[in-house]
GROMACS .gro file of C-alpha atoms in nm:
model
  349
    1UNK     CA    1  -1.361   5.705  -0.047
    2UNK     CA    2  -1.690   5.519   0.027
    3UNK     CA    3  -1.665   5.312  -0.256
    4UNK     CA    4  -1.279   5.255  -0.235
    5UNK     CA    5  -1.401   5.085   0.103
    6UNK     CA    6  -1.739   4.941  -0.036
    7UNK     CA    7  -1.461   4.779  -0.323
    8UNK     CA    8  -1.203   4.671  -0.049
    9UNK     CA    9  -1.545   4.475   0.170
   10UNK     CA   10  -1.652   4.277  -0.134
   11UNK     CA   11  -1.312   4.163  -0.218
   12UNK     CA   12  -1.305   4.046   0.130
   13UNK     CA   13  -1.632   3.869   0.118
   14UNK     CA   14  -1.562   3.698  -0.198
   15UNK     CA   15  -1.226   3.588  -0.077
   16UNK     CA   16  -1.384   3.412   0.254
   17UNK     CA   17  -1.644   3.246   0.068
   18UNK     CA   18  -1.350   3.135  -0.146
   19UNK     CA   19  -1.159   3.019   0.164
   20UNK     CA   20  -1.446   2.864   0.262
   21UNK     CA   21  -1.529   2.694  -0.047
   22UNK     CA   22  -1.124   2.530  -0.120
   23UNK     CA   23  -0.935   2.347   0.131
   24UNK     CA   24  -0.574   2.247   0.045
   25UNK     CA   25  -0.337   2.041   0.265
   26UNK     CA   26   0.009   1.971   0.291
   27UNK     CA   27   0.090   1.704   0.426
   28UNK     CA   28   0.368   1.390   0.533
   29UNK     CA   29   0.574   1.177   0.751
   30UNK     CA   30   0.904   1.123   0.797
   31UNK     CA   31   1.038   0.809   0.951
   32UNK     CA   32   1.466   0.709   0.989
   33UNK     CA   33   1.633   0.442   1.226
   34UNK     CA   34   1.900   0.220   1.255
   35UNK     CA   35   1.864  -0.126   1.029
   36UNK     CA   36   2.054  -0.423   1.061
   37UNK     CA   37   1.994  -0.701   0.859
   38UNK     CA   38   2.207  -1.029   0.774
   39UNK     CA   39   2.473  -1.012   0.602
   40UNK     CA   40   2.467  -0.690   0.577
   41UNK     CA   41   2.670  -0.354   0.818
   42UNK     CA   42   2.449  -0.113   0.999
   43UNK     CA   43   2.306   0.156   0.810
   44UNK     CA   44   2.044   0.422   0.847
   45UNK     CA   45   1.711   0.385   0.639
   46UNK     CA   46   1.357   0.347   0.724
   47UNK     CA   47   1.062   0.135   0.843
   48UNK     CA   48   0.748   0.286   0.671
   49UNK     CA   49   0.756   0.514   0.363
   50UNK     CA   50   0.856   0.897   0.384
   51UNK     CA   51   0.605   1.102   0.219
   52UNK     CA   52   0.518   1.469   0.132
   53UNK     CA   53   0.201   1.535  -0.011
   54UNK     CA   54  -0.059   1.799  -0.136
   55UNK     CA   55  -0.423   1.760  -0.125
   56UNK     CA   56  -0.695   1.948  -0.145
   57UNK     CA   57  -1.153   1.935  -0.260
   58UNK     CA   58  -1.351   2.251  -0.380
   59UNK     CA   59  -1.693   2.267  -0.288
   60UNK     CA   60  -1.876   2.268  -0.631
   61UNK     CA   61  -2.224   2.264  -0.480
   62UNK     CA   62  -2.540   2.031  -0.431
   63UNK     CA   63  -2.291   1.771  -0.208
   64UNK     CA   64  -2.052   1.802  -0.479
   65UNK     CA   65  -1.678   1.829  -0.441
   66UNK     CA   66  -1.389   1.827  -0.609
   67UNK     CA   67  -1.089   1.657  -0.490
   68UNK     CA   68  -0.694   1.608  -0.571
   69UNK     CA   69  -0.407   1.457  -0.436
   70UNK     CA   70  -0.018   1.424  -0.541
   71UNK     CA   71   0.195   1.235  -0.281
   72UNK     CA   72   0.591   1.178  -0.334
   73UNK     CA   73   0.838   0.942  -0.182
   74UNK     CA   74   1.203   1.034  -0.073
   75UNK     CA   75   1.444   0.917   0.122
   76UNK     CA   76   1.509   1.062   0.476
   77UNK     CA   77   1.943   0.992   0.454
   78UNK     CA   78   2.029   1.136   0.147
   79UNK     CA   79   1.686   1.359   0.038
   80UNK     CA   80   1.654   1.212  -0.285
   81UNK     CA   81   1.326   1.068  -0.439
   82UNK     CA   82   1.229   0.699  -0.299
   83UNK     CA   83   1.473   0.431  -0.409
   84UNK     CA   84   1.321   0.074  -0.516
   85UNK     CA   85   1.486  -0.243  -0.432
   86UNK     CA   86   1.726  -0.222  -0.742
   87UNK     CA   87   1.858   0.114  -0.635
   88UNK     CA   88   1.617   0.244  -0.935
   89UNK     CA   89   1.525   0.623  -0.838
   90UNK     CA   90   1.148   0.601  -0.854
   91UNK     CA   91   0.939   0.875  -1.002
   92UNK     CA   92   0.852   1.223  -0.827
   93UNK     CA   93   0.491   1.118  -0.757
   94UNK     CA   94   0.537   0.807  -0.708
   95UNK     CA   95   0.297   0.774  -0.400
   96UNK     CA   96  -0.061   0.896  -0.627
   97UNK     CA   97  -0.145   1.132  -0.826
   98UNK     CA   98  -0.515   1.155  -0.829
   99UNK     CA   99  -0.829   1.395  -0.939
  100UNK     CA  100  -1.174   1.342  -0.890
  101UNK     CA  101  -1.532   1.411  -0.803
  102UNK     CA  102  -1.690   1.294  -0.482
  103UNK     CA  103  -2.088   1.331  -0.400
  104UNK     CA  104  -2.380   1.134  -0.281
  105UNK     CA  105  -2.262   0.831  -0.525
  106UNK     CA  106  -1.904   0.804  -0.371
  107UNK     CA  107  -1.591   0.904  -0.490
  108UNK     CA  108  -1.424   0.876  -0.846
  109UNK     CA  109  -1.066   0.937  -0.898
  110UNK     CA  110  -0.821   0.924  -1.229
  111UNK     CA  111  -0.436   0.913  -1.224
  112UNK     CA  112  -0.200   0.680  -1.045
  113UNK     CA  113  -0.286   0.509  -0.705
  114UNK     CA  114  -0.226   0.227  -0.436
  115UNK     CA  115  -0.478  -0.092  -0.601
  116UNK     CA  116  -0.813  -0.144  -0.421
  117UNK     CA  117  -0.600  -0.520  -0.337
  118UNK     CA  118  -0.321  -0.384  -0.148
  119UNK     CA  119  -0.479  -0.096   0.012
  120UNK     CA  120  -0.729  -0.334   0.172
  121UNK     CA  121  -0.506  -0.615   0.237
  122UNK     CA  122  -0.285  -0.384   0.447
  123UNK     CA  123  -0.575  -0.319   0.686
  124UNK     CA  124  -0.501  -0.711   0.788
  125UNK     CA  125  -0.178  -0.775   0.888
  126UNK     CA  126  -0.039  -0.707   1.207
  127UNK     CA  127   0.200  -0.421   1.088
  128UNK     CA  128  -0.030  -0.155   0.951
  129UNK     CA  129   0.110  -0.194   0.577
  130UNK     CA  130   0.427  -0.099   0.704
  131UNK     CA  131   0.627  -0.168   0.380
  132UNK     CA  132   0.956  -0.306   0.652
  133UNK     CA  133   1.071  -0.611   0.600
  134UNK     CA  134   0.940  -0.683   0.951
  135UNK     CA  135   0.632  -0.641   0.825
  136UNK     CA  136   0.393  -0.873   0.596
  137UNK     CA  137   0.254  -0.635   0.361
  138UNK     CA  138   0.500  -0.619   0.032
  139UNK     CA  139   0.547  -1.004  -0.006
  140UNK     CA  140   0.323  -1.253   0.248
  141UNK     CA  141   0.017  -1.090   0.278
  142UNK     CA  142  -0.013  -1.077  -0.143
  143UNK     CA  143   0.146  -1.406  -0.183
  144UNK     CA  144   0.377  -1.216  -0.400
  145UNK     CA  145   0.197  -1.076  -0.650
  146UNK     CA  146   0.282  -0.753  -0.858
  147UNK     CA  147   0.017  -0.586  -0.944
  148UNK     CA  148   0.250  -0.382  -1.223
  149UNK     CA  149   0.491  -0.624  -1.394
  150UNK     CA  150   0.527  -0.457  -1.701
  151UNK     CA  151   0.656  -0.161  -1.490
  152UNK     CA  152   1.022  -0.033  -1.488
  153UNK     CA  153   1.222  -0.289  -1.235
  154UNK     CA  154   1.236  -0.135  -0.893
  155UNK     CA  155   0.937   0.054  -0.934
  156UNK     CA  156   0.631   0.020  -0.705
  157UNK     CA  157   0.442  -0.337  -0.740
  158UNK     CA  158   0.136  -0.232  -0.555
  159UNK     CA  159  -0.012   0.058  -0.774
  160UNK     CA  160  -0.198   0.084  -1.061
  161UNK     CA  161  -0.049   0.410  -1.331
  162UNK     CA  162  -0.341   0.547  -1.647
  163UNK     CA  163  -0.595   0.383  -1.433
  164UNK     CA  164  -0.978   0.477  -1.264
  165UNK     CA  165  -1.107   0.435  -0.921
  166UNK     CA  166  -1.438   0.421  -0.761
  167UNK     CA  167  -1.500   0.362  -0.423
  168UNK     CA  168  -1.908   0.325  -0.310
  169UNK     CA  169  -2.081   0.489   0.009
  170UNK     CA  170  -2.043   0.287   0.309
  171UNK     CA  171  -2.410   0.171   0.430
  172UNK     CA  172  -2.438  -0.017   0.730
  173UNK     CA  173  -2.059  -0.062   0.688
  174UNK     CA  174  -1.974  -0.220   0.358
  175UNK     CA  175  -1.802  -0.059   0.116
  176UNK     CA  176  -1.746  -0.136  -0.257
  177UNK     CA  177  -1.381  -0.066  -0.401
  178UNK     CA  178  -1.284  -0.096  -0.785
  179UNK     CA  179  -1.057   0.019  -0.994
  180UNK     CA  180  -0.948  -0.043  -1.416
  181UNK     CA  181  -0.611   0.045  -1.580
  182UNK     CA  182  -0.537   0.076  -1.954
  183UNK     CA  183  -0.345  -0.163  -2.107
  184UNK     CA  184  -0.030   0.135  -2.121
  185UNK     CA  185   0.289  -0.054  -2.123
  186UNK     CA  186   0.524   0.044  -1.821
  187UNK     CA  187   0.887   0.028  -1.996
  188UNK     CA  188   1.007  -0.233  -1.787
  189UNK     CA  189   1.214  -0.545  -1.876
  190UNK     CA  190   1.105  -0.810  -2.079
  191UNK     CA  191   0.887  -1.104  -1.928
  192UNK     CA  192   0.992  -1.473  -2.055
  193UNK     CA  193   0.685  -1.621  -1.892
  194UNK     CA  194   0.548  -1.880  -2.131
  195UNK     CA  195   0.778  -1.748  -2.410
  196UNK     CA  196   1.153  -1.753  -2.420
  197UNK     CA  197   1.476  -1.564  -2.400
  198UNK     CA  198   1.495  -1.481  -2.780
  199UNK     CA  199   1.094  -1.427  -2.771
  200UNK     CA  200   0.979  -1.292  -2.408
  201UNK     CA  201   0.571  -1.343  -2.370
  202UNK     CA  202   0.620  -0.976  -2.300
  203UNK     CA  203   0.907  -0.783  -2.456
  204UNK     CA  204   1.046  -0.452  -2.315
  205UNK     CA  205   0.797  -0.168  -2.311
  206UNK     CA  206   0.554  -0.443  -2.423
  207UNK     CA  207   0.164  -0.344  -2.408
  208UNK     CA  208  -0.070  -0.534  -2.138
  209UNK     CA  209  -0.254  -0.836  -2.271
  210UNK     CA  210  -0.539  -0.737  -2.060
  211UNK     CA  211  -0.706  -0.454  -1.896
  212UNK     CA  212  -0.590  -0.460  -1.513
  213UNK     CA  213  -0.815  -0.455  -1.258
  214UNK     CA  214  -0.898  -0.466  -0.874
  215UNK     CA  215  -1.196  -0.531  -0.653
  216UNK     CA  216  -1.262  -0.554  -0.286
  217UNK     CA  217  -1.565  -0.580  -0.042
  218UNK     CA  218  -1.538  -0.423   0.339
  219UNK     CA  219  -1.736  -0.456   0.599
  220UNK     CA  220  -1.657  -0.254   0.916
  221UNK     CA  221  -1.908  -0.243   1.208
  222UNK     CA  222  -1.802  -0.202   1.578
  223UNK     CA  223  -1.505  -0.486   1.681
  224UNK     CA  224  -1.592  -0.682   1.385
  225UNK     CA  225  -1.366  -0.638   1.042
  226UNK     CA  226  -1.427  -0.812   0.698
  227UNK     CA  227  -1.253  -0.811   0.330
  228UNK     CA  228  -1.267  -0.999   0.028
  229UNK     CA  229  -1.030  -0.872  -0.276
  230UNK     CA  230  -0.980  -1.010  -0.619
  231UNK     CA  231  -0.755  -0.855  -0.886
  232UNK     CA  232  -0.591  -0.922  -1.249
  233UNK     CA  233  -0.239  -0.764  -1.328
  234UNK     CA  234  -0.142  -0.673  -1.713
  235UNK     CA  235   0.001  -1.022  -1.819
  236UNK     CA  236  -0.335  -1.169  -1.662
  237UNK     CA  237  -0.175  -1.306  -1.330
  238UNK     CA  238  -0.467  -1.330  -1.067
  239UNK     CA  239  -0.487  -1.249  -0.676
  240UNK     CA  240  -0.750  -1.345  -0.421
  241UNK     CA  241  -0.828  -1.273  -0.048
  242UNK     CA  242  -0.987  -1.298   0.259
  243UNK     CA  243  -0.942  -1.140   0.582
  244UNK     CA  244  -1.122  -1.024   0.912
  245UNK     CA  245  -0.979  -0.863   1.280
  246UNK     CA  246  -1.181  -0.864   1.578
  247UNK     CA  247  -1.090  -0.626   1.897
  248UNK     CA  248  -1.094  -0.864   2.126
  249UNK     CA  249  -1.150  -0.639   2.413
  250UNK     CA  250  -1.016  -0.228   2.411
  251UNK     CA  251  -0.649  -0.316   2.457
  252UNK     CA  252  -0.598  -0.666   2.202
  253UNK     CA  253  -0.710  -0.668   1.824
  254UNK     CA  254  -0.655  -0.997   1.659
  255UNK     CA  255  -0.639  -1.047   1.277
  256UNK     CA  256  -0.626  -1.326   0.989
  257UNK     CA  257  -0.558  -1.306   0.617
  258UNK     CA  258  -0.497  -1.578   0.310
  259UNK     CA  259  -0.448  -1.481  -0.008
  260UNK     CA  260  -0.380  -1.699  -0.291
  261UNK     CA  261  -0.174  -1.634  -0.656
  262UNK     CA  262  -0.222  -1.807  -0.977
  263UNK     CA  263  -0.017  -1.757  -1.274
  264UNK     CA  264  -0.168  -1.953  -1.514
  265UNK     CA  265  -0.128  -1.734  -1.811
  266UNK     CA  266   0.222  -1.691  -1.780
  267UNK     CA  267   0.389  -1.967  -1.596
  268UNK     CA  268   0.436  -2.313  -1.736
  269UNK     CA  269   0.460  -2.515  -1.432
  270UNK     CA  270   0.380  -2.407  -1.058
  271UNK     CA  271   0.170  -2.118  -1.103
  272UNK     CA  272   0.034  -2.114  -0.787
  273UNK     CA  273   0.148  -1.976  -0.503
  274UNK     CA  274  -0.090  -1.986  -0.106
  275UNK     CA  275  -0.030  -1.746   0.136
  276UNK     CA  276  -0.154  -1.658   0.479
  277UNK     CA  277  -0.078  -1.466   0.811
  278UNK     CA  278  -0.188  -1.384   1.166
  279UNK     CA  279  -0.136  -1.154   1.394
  280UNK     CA  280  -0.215  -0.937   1.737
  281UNK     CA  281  -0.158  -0.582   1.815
  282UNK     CA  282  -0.182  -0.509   2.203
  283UNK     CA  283  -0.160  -0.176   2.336
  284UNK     CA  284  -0.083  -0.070   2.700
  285UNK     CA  285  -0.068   0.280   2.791
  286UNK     CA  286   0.152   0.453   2.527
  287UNK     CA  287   0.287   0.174   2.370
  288UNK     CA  288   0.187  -0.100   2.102
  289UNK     CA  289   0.309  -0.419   2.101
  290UNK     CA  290   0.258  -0.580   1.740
  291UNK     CA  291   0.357  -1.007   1.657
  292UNK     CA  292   0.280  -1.161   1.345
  293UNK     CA  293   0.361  -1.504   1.158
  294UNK     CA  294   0.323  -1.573   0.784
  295UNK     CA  295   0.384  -1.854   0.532
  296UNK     CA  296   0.386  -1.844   0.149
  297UNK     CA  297   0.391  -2.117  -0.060
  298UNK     CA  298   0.530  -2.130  -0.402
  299UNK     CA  299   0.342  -2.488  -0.545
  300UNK     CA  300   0.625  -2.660  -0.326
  301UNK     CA  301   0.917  -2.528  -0.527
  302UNK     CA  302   0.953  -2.263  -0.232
  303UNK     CA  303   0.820  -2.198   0.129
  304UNK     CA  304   0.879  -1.881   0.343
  305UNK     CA  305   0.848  -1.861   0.728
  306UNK     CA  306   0.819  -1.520   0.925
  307UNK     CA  307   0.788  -1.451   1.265
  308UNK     CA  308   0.791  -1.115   1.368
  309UNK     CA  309   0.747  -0.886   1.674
  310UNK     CA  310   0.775  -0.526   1.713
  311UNK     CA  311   0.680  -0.255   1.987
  312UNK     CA  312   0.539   0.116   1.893
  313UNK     CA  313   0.584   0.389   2.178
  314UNK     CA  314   0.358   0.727   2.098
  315UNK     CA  315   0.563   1.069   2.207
  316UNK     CA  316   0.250   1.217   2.143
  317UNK     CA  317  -0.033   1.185   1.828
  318UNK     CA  318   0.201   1.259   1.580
  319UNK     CA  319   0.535   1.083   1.716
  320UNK     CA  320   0.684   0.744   1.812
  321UNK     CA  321   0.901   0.540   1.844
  322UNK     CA  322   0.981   0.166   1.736
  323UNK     CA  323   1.173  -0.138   1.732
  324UNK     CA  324   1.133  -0.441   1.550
  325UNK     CA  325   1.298  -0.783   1.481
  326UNK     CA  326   1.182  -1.033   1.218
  327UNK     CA  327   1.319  -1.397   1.124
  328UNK     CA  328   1.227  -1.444   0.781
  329UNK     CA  329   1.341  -1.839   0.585
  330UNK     CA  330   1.331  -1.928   0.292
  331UNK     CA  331   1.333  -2.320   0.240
  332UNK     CA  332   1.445  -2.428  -0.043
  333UNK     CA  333   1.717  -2.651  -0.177
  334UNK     CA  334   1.968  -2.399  -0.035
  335UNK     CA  335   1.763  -2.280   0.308
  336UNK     CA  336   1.844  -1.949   0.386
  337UNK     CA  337   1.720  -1.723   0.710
  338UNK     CA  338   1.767  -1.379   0.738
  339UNK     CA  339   1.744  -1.139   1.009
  340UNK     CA  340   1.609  -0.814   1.059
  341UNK     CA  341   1.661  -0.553   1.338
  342UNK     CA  342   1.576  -0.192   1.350
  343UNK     CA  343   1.522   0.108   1.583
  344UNK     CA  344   1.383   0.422   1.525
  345UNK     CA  345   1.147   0.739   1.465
  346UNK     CA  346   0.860   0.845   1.270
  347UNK     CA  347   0.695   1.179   1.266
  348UNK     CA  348   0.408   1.265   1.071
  349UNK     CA  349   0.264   1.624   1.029
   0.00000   0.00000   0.00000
């Protein structure tokens, strides 16, 4: 009997040092509203991304950890995975899927993942890399640049897939961010580019030209908020860009970004395209009030305008509400404005 109990106390022990040692989360958000947009009935859909997730780090010892994280995308209406732009069904993970080591050097990750680029970028625009329309993130703030063209149409532009990640300590508040892909084709449709129709620069399910990559610098000490990004997609198209926020005072933060495109490699005429936006968040109380304008600049063939406001009322630390309206033009031979309304919830837990 006294071993049967001595037994049943180290099986205990072992499993709280095990506890103790392995942390896994679950995690997510859901957000749904009402969306009207021009041309276009009232539907439900979303303003950020929905998102359940697992991750989790082991304690291996000496500072060293071992971390993972898979993240998917669905859509709160129907419950399917995320749907791209297309009405392509994205895949399962398509948020990251990501395993690494983290210790006194920083943090090293392998798998699938947002870009250094557009994770930092988002920090800089006045709608929190919302991916709304309302907001700047998908298309102004990166001057529209993909950072996967040879991926599957309607599939994410702002990850690297079969890629690495490091991201440095932060000392006195800079931090290093990189990250390399292989040159894995994505399956996606062919790319005419510099070629033609009979013989696309990049044919379907062609393999990159070059090995992607993605590099930023932040600094982040007190009010004060600074970023410089550079990155190369598969058929060599470049990105660059420069942003910094101040709080103001407790209540106002202001913020500034430009970011510019070439596509040299692959365009024949007008590869570049300029883009740059500013933008305030205020908060009173509860609520947020967010207002942001942004141009891009396609080498004068095309220039977009968009002005948009929104207001963000917290329920509590994990809910709130929003509305937003946005006035987005396109000038081009054939102008053309569209509007964008919604209203709605998002939860995260």
């Amino acid at each position: 009997m006294k071993h049967s109990l001595m037994a049943v106390a180290l099986l205990g022990a072992f499993a709280g040092v095990a506890h103790a040692q392995t942390s896994v989360q679950i995690y997510g958000t859901i957000d749904a509203g009402l969306i009207k947009r021009s041309g276009q009935s009232l539907n439900i859909g979303k303003r950020a991304s929905n998102t359940l997730g697992f991750k989790g780090t082991e304690e291996l010892g000496n500072g060293l950890k071992a971390l993972f994280q898979l993240e998917m995308r669905y859509e709160p209406d129907t419950g399917t995975n995320e749907i791209g732009g297309n009405g392509t069904q994205r895949p399962l993970f398509q948020g990251q899927s990501r395993v690494g080591l983290q210790g006194d050097f920083g943090m090293v990750r392998i798998g699938r993942g947002l870009t250094p680029f557009h994770e930092t970028v988002g920090a800089f625009e006045p709608f929190h890399a919302s991916p709304s329309p309302a907001g700047f993130w998908t298309d102004i703030a990166v001057a529209g640049y993909s950072s996967q063209p040879l991926d599957v149409a309607g599939y994410s532009n702002n990850r690297f897939s079969n890629a690495v990640w490091y991201n440095s300590p932060v000392t006195s508040g800079f931090q290093l961010n990189a990250a390399i892909a292989t040159k894995e084709g994505g399956g996606g449709a062919a790319i005419i580019g510099r070629g033609t129709a009979a013989n696309p620069q990049f044919p379907v399910g062609a393999q990159a030209s070059a090995n992607p990559y993605s590099i930023t610098g932040t600094y982040n000490n007190g009010p004060l908020a600074f970023m410089g990004a550079y990155e190369r997609n598969a058929i060599e198209s470049k990105v660059w860009s420069i942003g910094a926020s101040v709080a103001a005072t407790p209540e106002l933060k202001l913020m500034a970004l430009y970011s510019k495109q070439d596509q040299e490699e692959n365009r024949l005429i007008n590869p570049d395209t300029k883009a740059w936006v500013v933008g305030a968040n205020y908060t009173m109380g509860p609520g947020k009030f967010l207002a942001g304008y942004g141009q891009k600049d396609q080498d004068g063939l095309e220039k977009v305008k968009q002005l948009s406001l929104g207001y963000e009322y917290s329920l509590s630390k994990r809910t709130y509400l929003y509305v937003d309206a946005s006035r987005k033009k396109g000038l081009t031979s054939q102008p053309t404005t569209v509007n964008h309304y919604d209203v709605g919830v998002n939860h995260s837990f």
